PDB file of C-alpha atoms in Angstrom:
ATOM      1  CA  GLY Z   1      18.969  39.552  -9.977  1.00 84.00           C
ATOM      2  CA  ASP Z   2      20.787  37.019  -7.925  1.00 89.00           C
ATOM      3  CA  SER Z   3      22.448  34.094 -10.267  1.00 94.00           C
ATOM      4  CA  VAL Z   4      25.023  31.461 -10.682  1.00 97.00           C
ATOM      5  CA  THR Z   5      26.853  30.817 -13.560  1.00 97.00           C
ATOM      6  CA  GLN Z   6      28.941  27.746 -14.378  1.00 95.00           C
ATOM      7  CA  MET Z   7      31.293  26.803 -17.288  1.00 86.00           C
ATOM      8  CA  GLU Z   8      29.354  24.729 -19.884  1.00 82.00           C
ATOM      9  CA  GLY Z   9      30.069  21.105 -20.412  1.00 85.00           C
ATOM     10  CA  PRO Z  10      30.416  18.298 -21.000  1.00 94.00           C
ATOM     11  CA  VAL Z  11      33.818  18.177 -19.700  1.00 96.00           C
ATOM     12  CA  THR Z  12      35.901  15.112 -20.601  1.00 97.00           C
ATOM     13  CA  LEU Z  13      38.814  14.099 -18.725  1.00 97.00           C
ATOM     14  CA  SER Z  14      41.228  11.119 -18.656  1.00 97.00           C
ATOM     15  CA  GLU Z  15      41.607   9.299 -15.288  1.00 97.00           C
ATOM     16  CA  GLU Z  16      43.755  10.742 -12.800  1.00 96.00           C
ATOM     17  CA  ALA Z  17      43.524  14.286 -14.760  1.00 97.00           C
ATOM     18  CA  PHE Z  18      43.213  17.478 -12.794  1.00 98.00           C
ATOM     19  CA  LEU Z  19      39.528  19.142 -12.582  1.00 97.00           C
ATOM     20  CA  THR Z  20      38.250  22.572 -12.548  1.00 97.00           C
ATOM     21  CA  ILE Z  21      34.857  23.450 -12.641  1.00 97.00           C
ATOM     22  CA  ASN Z  22      34.431  27.404 -12.807  1.00 97.00           C
ATOM     23  CA  CYS Z  23      31.696  28.923 -11.101  1.00 97.00           C
ATOM     24  CA  THR Z  24      31.018  32.477 -10.410  1.00 97.00           C
ATOM     25  CA  TYR Z  25      27.820  33.995  -8.690  1.00 96.00           C
ATOM     26  CA  THR Z  26      25.792  37.381  -8.518  1.00 95.00           C
ATOM     27  CA  ALA Z  27      24.296  38.023  -4.949  1.00 91.00           C
ATOM     28  CA  THR Z  28      23.504  40.699  -2.554  1.00 84.00           C
ATOM     29  CA  GLY Z  29      25.166  40.333   0.925  1.00 83.00           C
ATOM     30  CA  TYR Z  30      27.282  37.196   1.752  1.00 86.00           C
ATOM     31  CA  PRO Z  31      25.512  34.027   0.726  1.00 91.00           C
ATOM     32  CA  SER Z  32      26.436  30.527   1.465  1.00 92.00           C
ATOM     33  CA  LEU Z  33      27.630  28.684  -1.613  1.00 95.00           C
ATOM     34  CA  PHE Z  34      27.335  24.911  -2.144  1.00 95.00           C
ATOM     35  CA  TRP Z  35      28.334  22.292  -4.779  1.00 97.00           C
ATOM     36  CA  TYR Z  36      26.132  19.449  -5.523  1.00 97.00           C
ATOM     37  CA  VAL Z  37      26.657  16.259  -7.532  1.00 97.00           C
ATOM     38  CA  GLN Z  38      23.896  14.370  -9.253  1.00 96.00           C
ATOM     39  CA  TYR Z  39      24.591  10.476 -10.812  1.00 93.00           C
ATOM     40  CA  PRO Z  40      22.581   9.372 -13.283  1.00 88.00           C
ATOM     41  CA  GLY Z  41      18.874   8.423 -12.075  1.00 85.00           C
ATOM     42  CA  GLU Z  42      19.624  10.129  -8.825  1.00 88.00           C
ATOM     43  CA  GLY Z  43      18.745  13.176  -6.716  1.00 90.00           C
ATOM     44  CA  LEU Z  44      21.456  15.468  -5.433  1.00 94.00           C
ATOM     45  CA  GLN Z  45      24.109  14.973  -3.162  1.00 95.00           C
ATOM     46  CA  LEU Z  46      25.867  17.661  -1.449  1.00 95.00           C
ATOM     47  CA  LEU Z  47      29.572  17.541  -2.071  1.00 97.00           C
ATOM     48  CA  LEU Z  48      30.929  20.341  -0.401  1.00 97.00           C
ATOM     49  CA  LYS Z  49      29.983  23.846   1.016  1.00 95.00           C
ATOM     50  CA  ALA Z  50      31.433  27.409   2.506  1.00 95.00           C
ATOM     51  CA  THR Z  51      29.520  29.891   4.242  1.00 92.00           C
ATOM     52  CA  LYS Z  52      31.860  32.983   4.575  1.00 91.00           C
ATOM     53  CA  ALA Z  53      34.650  34.371   2.598  1.00 93.00           C
ATOM     54  CA  ASP Z  54      37.896  32.556   2.292  1.00 95.00           C
ATOM     55  CA  ASP Z  55      36.373  29.430   3.665  1.00 96.00           C
ATOM     56  CA  LYS Z  56      37.364  26.161   1.951  1.00 97.00           C
ATOM     57  CA  GLY Z  57      35.104  23.548   1.692  1.00 97.00           C
ATOM     58  CA  SER Z  58      36.490  19.862   1.023  1.00 97.00           C
ATOM     59  CA  ASN Z  59      35.317  16.353   0.508  1.00 96.00           C
ATOM     60  CA  LYS Z  60      36.253  13.023  -1.257  1.00 95.00           C
ATOM     61  CA  GLY Z  61      39.230  15.016  -2.651  1.00 97.00           C
ATOM     62  CA  PHE Z  62      37.135  17.994  -4.190  1.00 98.00           C
ATOM     63  CA  GLU Z  63      37.834  21.360  -2.921  1.00 98.00           C
ATOM     64  CA  ALA Z  64      36.365  24.925  -3.359  1.00 98.00           C
ATOM     65  CA  THR Z  65      37.349  28.094  -1.988  1.00 97.00           C
ATOM     66  CA  TYR Z  66      34.710  30.969  -1.312  1.00 97.00           C
ATOM     67  CA  ARG Z  67      36.390  34.066  -3.165  1.00 96.00           C
ATOM     68  CA  LYS Z  68      34.283  36.850  -2.332  1.00 94.00           C
ATOM     69  CA  GLU Z  69      36.763  39.401  -4.277  1.00 94.00           C
ATOM     70  CA  THR Z  70      36.016  37.696  -7.607  1.00 95.00           C
ATOM     71  CA  THR Z  71      32.558  36.126  -6.517  1.00 96.00           C
ATOM     72  CA  SER Z  72      33.764  32.824  -7.572  1.00 97.00           C
ATOM     73  CA  PHE Z  73      33.612  28.999  -5.972  1.00 98.00           C
ATOM     74  CA  HIS Z  74      35.551  26.940  -8.513  1.00 98.00           C
ATOM     75  CA  LEU Z  75      35.572  23.322  -7.865  1.00 98.00           C
ATOM     76  CA  GLU Z  76      38.751  21.491  -8.056  1.00 98.00           C
ATOM     77  CA  LYS Z  77      39.901  17.899  -7.666  1.00 98.00           C
ATOM     78  CA  GLY Z  78      43.603  16.690  -8.332  1.00 96.00           C
ATOM     79  CA  SER Z  79      43.197  13.381  -9.853  1.00 96.00           C
ATOM     80  CA  VAL Z  80      39.396  12.155 -11.026  1.00 97.00           C
ATOM     81  CA  GLN Z  81      38.348   8.853 -11.476  1.00 97.00           C
ATOM     82  CA  VAL Z  82      35.759   7.001 -13.508  1.00 96.00           C
ATOM     83  CA  SER Z  83      33.171   7.084 -10.895  1.00 95.00           C
ATOM     84  CA  ASP Z  84      33.527  10.972 -10.661  1.00 97.00           C
ATOM     85  CA  SER Z  85      31.551  11.210 -13.818  1.00 96.00           C
ATOM     86  CA  ALA Z  86      28.377  12.700 -12.982  1.00 96.00           C
ATOM     87  CA  VAL Z  87      26.733  16.272 -13.247  1.00 96.00           C
ATOM     88  CA  TYR Z  88      28.052  18.889 -10.865  1.00 98.00           C
ATOM     89  CA  PHE Z  89      25.913  21.971  -9.833  1.00 97.00           C
ATOM     90  CA  CYS Z  90      27.002  24.767  -7.986  1.00 98.00           C
ATOM     91  CA  ALA Z  91      24.363  26.896  -5.703  1.00 96.00           C
ATOM     92  CA  LEU Z  92      24.030  29.660  -3.433  1.00 93.00           C
ATOM     93  CA  ARG Z  93      21.555  30.505  -0.630  1.00 91.00           C
ATOM     94  CA  LEU Z  94      20.873  34.101   0.249  1.00 85.00           C
ATOM     95  CA  SER Z  95      21.935  35.459   3.789  1.00 77.00           C
ATOM     96  CA  SER Z  96      18.850  37.660   4.031  1.00 72.00           C
ATOM     97  CA  GLY Z  97      15.019  37.185   3.827  1.00 66.00           C
ATOM     98  CA  ASN Z  98      15.194  34.000   5.644  1.00 62.00           C
ATOM     99  CA  THR Z  99      14.777  31.941   2.774  1.00 72.00           C
ATOM    100  CA  GLY Z 100      15.523  28.167   2.261  1.00 79.00           C
ATOM    101  CA  LYS Z 101      15.588  28.797  -1.642  1.00 89.00           C
ATOM    102  CA  LEU Z 102      18.612  27.642  -3.339  1.00 92.00           C
ATOM    103  CA  ILE Z 103      19.786  29.123  -6.671  1.00 94.00           C
ATOM    104  CA  PHE Z 104      21.283  26.780  -8.885  1.00 96.00           C
ATOM    105  CA  GLY Z 105      23.853  27.285 -11.996  1.00 97.00           C
ATOM    106  CA  GLN Z 106      23.025  25.082 -15.078  1.00 96.00           C
ATOM    107  CA  GLY Z 107      25.144  22.089 -14.190  1.00 96.00           C
ATOM    108  CA  THR Z 108      28.399  20.992 -15.893  1.00 96.00           C
ATOM    109  CA  THR Z 109      28.526  17.228 -16.853  1.00 96.00           C
ATOM    110  CA  LEU Z 110      31.846  15.862 -16.066  1.00 97.00           C
ATOM    111  CA  GLN Z 111      32.629  12.223 -17.982  1.00 96.00           C
ATOM    112  CA  VAL Z 112      36.093  10.644 -17.117  1.00 97.00           C
ATOM    113  CA  LYS Z 113      37.524   7.974 -19.537  1.00 97.00           C
ATOM    114  CA  PRO Z 114      39.892   5.206 -18.383  1.00 94.00           C
TER     115      PRO Z 114
ATOM    116  CA  LYS S   1      19.640   8.155  10.262  1.00 67.00           C
ATOM    117  CA  ALA S   2      17.460   7.792   7.295  1.00 80.00           C
ATOM    118  CA  GLY S   3      17.668  10.257   4.615  1.00 93.00           C
ATOM    119  CA  VAL S   4      15.077  11.955   2.362  1.00 96.00           C
ATOM    120  CA  THR S   5      12.207   9.733   0.906  1.00 97.00           C
ATOM    121  CA  GLN S   6      10.089  10.724  -2.038  1.00 97.00           C
ATOM    122  CA  THR S   7       6.980   8.680  -3.434  1.00 97.00           C
ATOM    123  CA  PRO S   8       6.202   7.750  -5.547  1.00 97.00           C
ATOM    124  CA  ARG S   9       9.662   7.424  -7.955  1.00 96.00           C
ATOM    125  CA  TYR S  10       7.739   7.505 -11.281  1.00 97.00           C
ATOM    126  CA  LEU S  11       4.197   8.778 -12.183  1.00 96.00           C
ATOM    127  CA  ILE S  12       2.676   8.787 -15.741  1.00 98.00           C
ATOM    128  CA  LYS S  13      -0.342  11.048 -15.988  1.00 97.00           C
ATOM    129  CA  THR S  14      -2.213  12.597 -19.003  1.00 97.00           C
ATOM    130  CA  ARG S  15      -2.984  16.250 -19.606  1.00 97.00           C
ATOM    131  CA  GLY S  16      -5.784  17.584 -17.333  1.00 97.00           C
ATOM    132  CA  GLN S  17      -5.142  15.396 -14.677  1.00 98.00           C
ATOM    133  CA  GLN S  18      -3.789  16.405 -11.326  1.00 97.00           C
ATOM    134  CA  VAL S  19      -1.029  14.579  -9.359  1.00 98.00           C
ATOM    135  CA  THR S  20       0.311  14.532  -5.705  1.00 98.00           C
ATOM    136  CA  LEU S  21       3.795  13.833  -4.729  1.00 98.00           C
ATOM    137  CA  SER S  22       4.836  13.054  -1.222  1.00 98.00           C
ATOM    138  CA  CYS S  23       8.204  13.868   0.531  1.00 98.00           C
ATOM    139  CA  SER S  24       9.313  12.703   4.068  1.00 98.00           C
ATOM    140  CA  PRO S  25      12.175  14.772   5.449  1.00 97.00           C
ATOM    141  CA  ILE S  26      14.955  13.676   7.638  1.00 96.00           C
ATOM    142  CA  SER S  27      13.892  13.130  11.239  1.00 95.00           C
ATOM    143  CA  GLY S  28      14.310  16.621  13.145  1.00 94.00           C
ATOM    144  CA  HIS S  29      14.334  18.831   9.911  1.00 94.00           C
ATOM    145  CA  ARG S  30      11.334  21.271   9.832  1.00 94.00           C
ATOM    146  CA  SER S  31      12.000  22.890   6.441  1.00 94.00           C
ATOM    147  CA  VAL S  32      11.114  21.041   3.229  1.00 96.00           C
ATOM    148  CA  SER S  33      11.461  22.744  -0.091  1.00 96.00           C
ATOM    149  CA  TRP S  34      10.457  21.653  -3.432  1.00 97.00           C
ATOM    150  CA  TYR S  35      12.187  21.899  -6.777  1.00 97.00           C
ATOM    151  CA  GLN S  36      11.465  21.304 -10.490  1.00 98.00           C
ATOM    152  CA  GLN S  37      14.213  20.019 -12.776  1.00 96.00           C
ATOM    153  CA  THR S  38      13.903  20.092 -16.610  1.00 95.00           C
ATOM    154  CA  PRO S  39      16.646  19.846 -19.236  1.00 91.00           C
ATOM    155  CA  GLY S  40      15.771  23.029 -20.294  1.00 89.00           C
ATOM    156  CA  GLN S  41      15.129  25.079 -17.339  1.00 92.00           C
ATOM    157  CA  GLY S  42      17.481  23.500 -15.086  1.00 93.00           C
ATOM    158  CA  LEU S  43      16.774  23.324 -11.468  1.00 96.00           C
ATOM    159  CA  GLN S  44      13.843  25.913 -10.107  1.00 96.00           C
ATOM    160  CA  PHE S  45      12.701  26.604  -6.580  1.00 95.00           C
ATOM    161  CA  LEU S  46       8.749  25.814  -6.385  1.00 96.00           C
ATOM    162  CA  PHE S  47       8.212  26.583  -2.561  1.00 94.00           C
ATOM    163  CA  GLU S  48       9.574  25.857   1.022  1.00 95.00           C
ATOM    164  CA  TYR S  49       7.427  25.002   3.948  1.00 95.00           C
ATOM    165  CA  PHE S  50       8.790  25.484   7.332  1.00 94.00           C
ATOM    166  CA  SER S  51       6.675  24.307  10.473  1.00 92.00           C
ATOM    167  CA  GLU S  52       3.276  24.031   8.484  1.00 95.00           C
ATOM    168  CA  THR S  53       3.578  27.393   6.680  1.00 94.00           C
ATOM    169  CA  GLN S  54       4.846  28.333   3.300  1.00 93.00           C
ATOM    170  CA  ARG S  55       7.660  30.515   3.788  1.00 91.00           C
ATOM    171  CA  ASN S  56       8.702  31.359   0.331  1.00 89.00           C
ATOM    172  CA  LYS S  57       7.338  30.844  -3.187  1.00 92.00           C
ATOM    173  CA  GLY S  58       8.945  30.815  -6.463  1.00 92.00           C
ATOM    174  CA  ASN S  59       7.528  31.904  -9.681  1.00 93.00           C
ATOM    175  CA  PHE S  60       5.177  29.018 -10.920  1.00 96.00           C
ATOM    176  CA  PRO S  61       1.488  29.345 -11.614  1.00 96.00           C
ATOM    177  CA  GLY S  62      -0.877  28.562  -8.986  1.00 95.00           C
ATOM    178  CA  ARG S  63      -1.593  25.193 -10.514  1.00 97.00           C
ATOM    179  CA  PHE S  64       1.583  24.175  -8.376  1.00 98.00           C
ATOM    180  CA  SER S  65       0.469  23.777  -4.591  1.00 97.00           C
ATOM    181  CA  GLY S  66       2.102  22.260  -1.440  1.00 97.00           C
ATOM    182  CA  ARG S  67       1.648  21.834   2.094  1.00 97.00           C
ATOM    183  CA  GLN S  68       3.139  20.223   5.302  1.00 97.00           C
ATOM    184  CA  PHE S  69       1.915  18.374   7.920  1.00 97.00           C
ATOM    185  CA  SER S  70       2.727  18.570  11.586  1.00 95.00           C
ATOM    186  CA  ASN S  71       5.241  15.782  11.383  1.00 94.00           C
ATOM    187  CA  SER S  72       7.083  17.917   8.661  1.00 96.00           C
ATOM    188  CA  ARG S  73       6.176  15.506   5.748  1.00 97.00           C
ATOM    189  CA  SER S  74       5.130  17.355   2.767  1.00 98.00           C
ATOM    190  CA  GLU S  75       2.776  17.063  -0.385  1.00 98.00           C
ATOM    191  CA  MET S  76       2.963  18.904  -3.539  1.00 98.00           C
ATOM    192  CA  ASN S  77       0.147  18.940  -5.742  1.00 98.00           C
ATOM    193  CA  VAL S  78      -0.244  19.895  -9.601  1.00 97.00           C
ATOM    194  CA  SER S  79      -3.713  20.494 -10.974  1.00 95.00           C
ATOM    195  CA  THR S  80      -4.546  20.380 -14.530  1.00 96.00           C
ATOM    196  CA  LEU S  81      -1.495  19.048 -15.726  1.00 97.00           C
ATOM    197  CA  GLU S  82       0.294  20.033 -18.914  1.00 97.00           C
ATOM    198  CA  LEU S  83       3.188  18.642 -20.905  1.00 97.00           C
ATOM    199  CA  GLY S  84       5.471  21.001 -20.081  1.00 96.00           C
ATOM    200  CA  ASP S  85       5.116  19.744 -16.420  1.00 97.00           C
ATOM    201  CA  SER S  86       6.978  16.628 -17.200  1.00 98.00           C
ATOM    202  CA  ALA S  87       9.991  16.971 -15.054  1.00 97.00           C
ATOM    203  CA  LEU S  88      11.905  15.303 -12.018  1.00 97.00           C
ATOM    204  CA  TYR S  89      10.537  16.934  -9.059  1.00 98.00           C
ATOM    205  CA  LEU S  90      12.795  17.101  -5.842  1.00 97.00           C
ATOM    206  CA  CYS S  91      12.311  17.739  -2.344  1.00 97.00           C
ATOM    207  CA  ALA S  92      15.029  18.715   0.326  1.00 96.00           C
ATOM    208  CA  SER S  93      15.062  18.737   4.008  1.00 96.00           C
ATOM    209  CA  SER S  94      17.064  20.974   6.254  1.00 93.00           C
ATOM    210  CA  LEU S  95      16.863  22.438   9.641  1.00 91.00           C
ATOM    211  CA  GLY S  96      15.490  25.721   8.494  1.00 85.00           C
ATOM    212  CA  LEU S  97      17.164  27.902  11.050  1.00 84.00           C
ATOM    213  CA  THR S  98      19.965  29.735   9.136  1.00 83.00           C
ATOM    214  CA  TYR S  99      20.849  30.245   5.679  1.00 79.00           C
ATOM    215  CA  THR S 100      24.168  28.130   6.145  1.00 82.00           C
ATOM    216  CA  ASP S 101      22.059  24.979   6.931  1.00 85.00           C
ATOM    217  CA  THR S 102      22.504  22.350   4.474  1.00 89.00           C
ATOM    218  CA  GLN S 103      19.529  20.994   2.123  1.00 92.00           C
ATOM    219  CA  TYR S 104      19.642  16.977   1.885  1.00 94.00           C
ATOM    220  CA  PHE S 105      17.803  16.126  -1.252  1.00 96.00           C
ATOM    221  CA  GLY S 106      15.670  13.123  -1.875  1.00 96.00           C
ATOM    222  CA  PRO S 107      15.844  10.791  -5.242  1.00 95.00           C
ATOM    223  CA  GLY S 108      13.159  12.720  -6.820  1.00 96.00           C
ATOM    224  CA  THR S 109       9.750  11.600  -8.319  1.00 97.00           C
ATOM    225  CA  ARG S 110       9.802  11.455 -12.240  1.00 97.00           C
ATOM    226  CA  LEU S 111       6.458  12.746 -13.553  1.00 98.00           C
ATOM    227  CA  THR S 112       5.696  12.453 -17.160  1.00 98.00           C
ATOM    228  CA  VAL S 113       2.824  13.874 -18.557  1.00 97.00           C
ATOM    229  CA  LEU S 114       1.221  12.466 -21.879  1.00 96.00           C
TER     230      LEU S 114
END
């Protein structure tokens, strides 16, 4: 079935380190792909999205490229800050069935130390 | 533009009771989706409403139900509460027109069942 797999956390980095969080997906057709972030005690915030192959989503220094050939949407940031500490979710939305359903990965906790 | 609001933010109930959660979408959004977030199961889709009609439903028992009003506000009801229903319940709104639409999440309602 349709699914999203993220690298397991927690990921612990020092401030200004390079971040990669891997995300791969299984889906029929050409889904839209999303990264959401959740800070403690809050809901989900959209970080970035890509809606077709080779699209690059970017926001606040974070980037992810929709790779159809490897069914991946890895999240990267060149220099993380303490304030980036949060849980990151990769998600997909199918292009068929006119559904609003988002399918999420299990989430990756990022902890950035000063 | 105001974001998605959810009320109440916190609820404590006992087993066997029922509960109603409310979600007000972003102005102009006609789609409201509900998700359950637990440490064990992660983020799971409950259902989606669009223009007062349920458009999609996840794999949850019939104790979980919802509805949407003409102003797009939505309510979710859980009857005969079980301990396992303790979770963060998130709603998300979107235009609901295409699979590329972004879903914007509210802060969630934290339900504790004792």
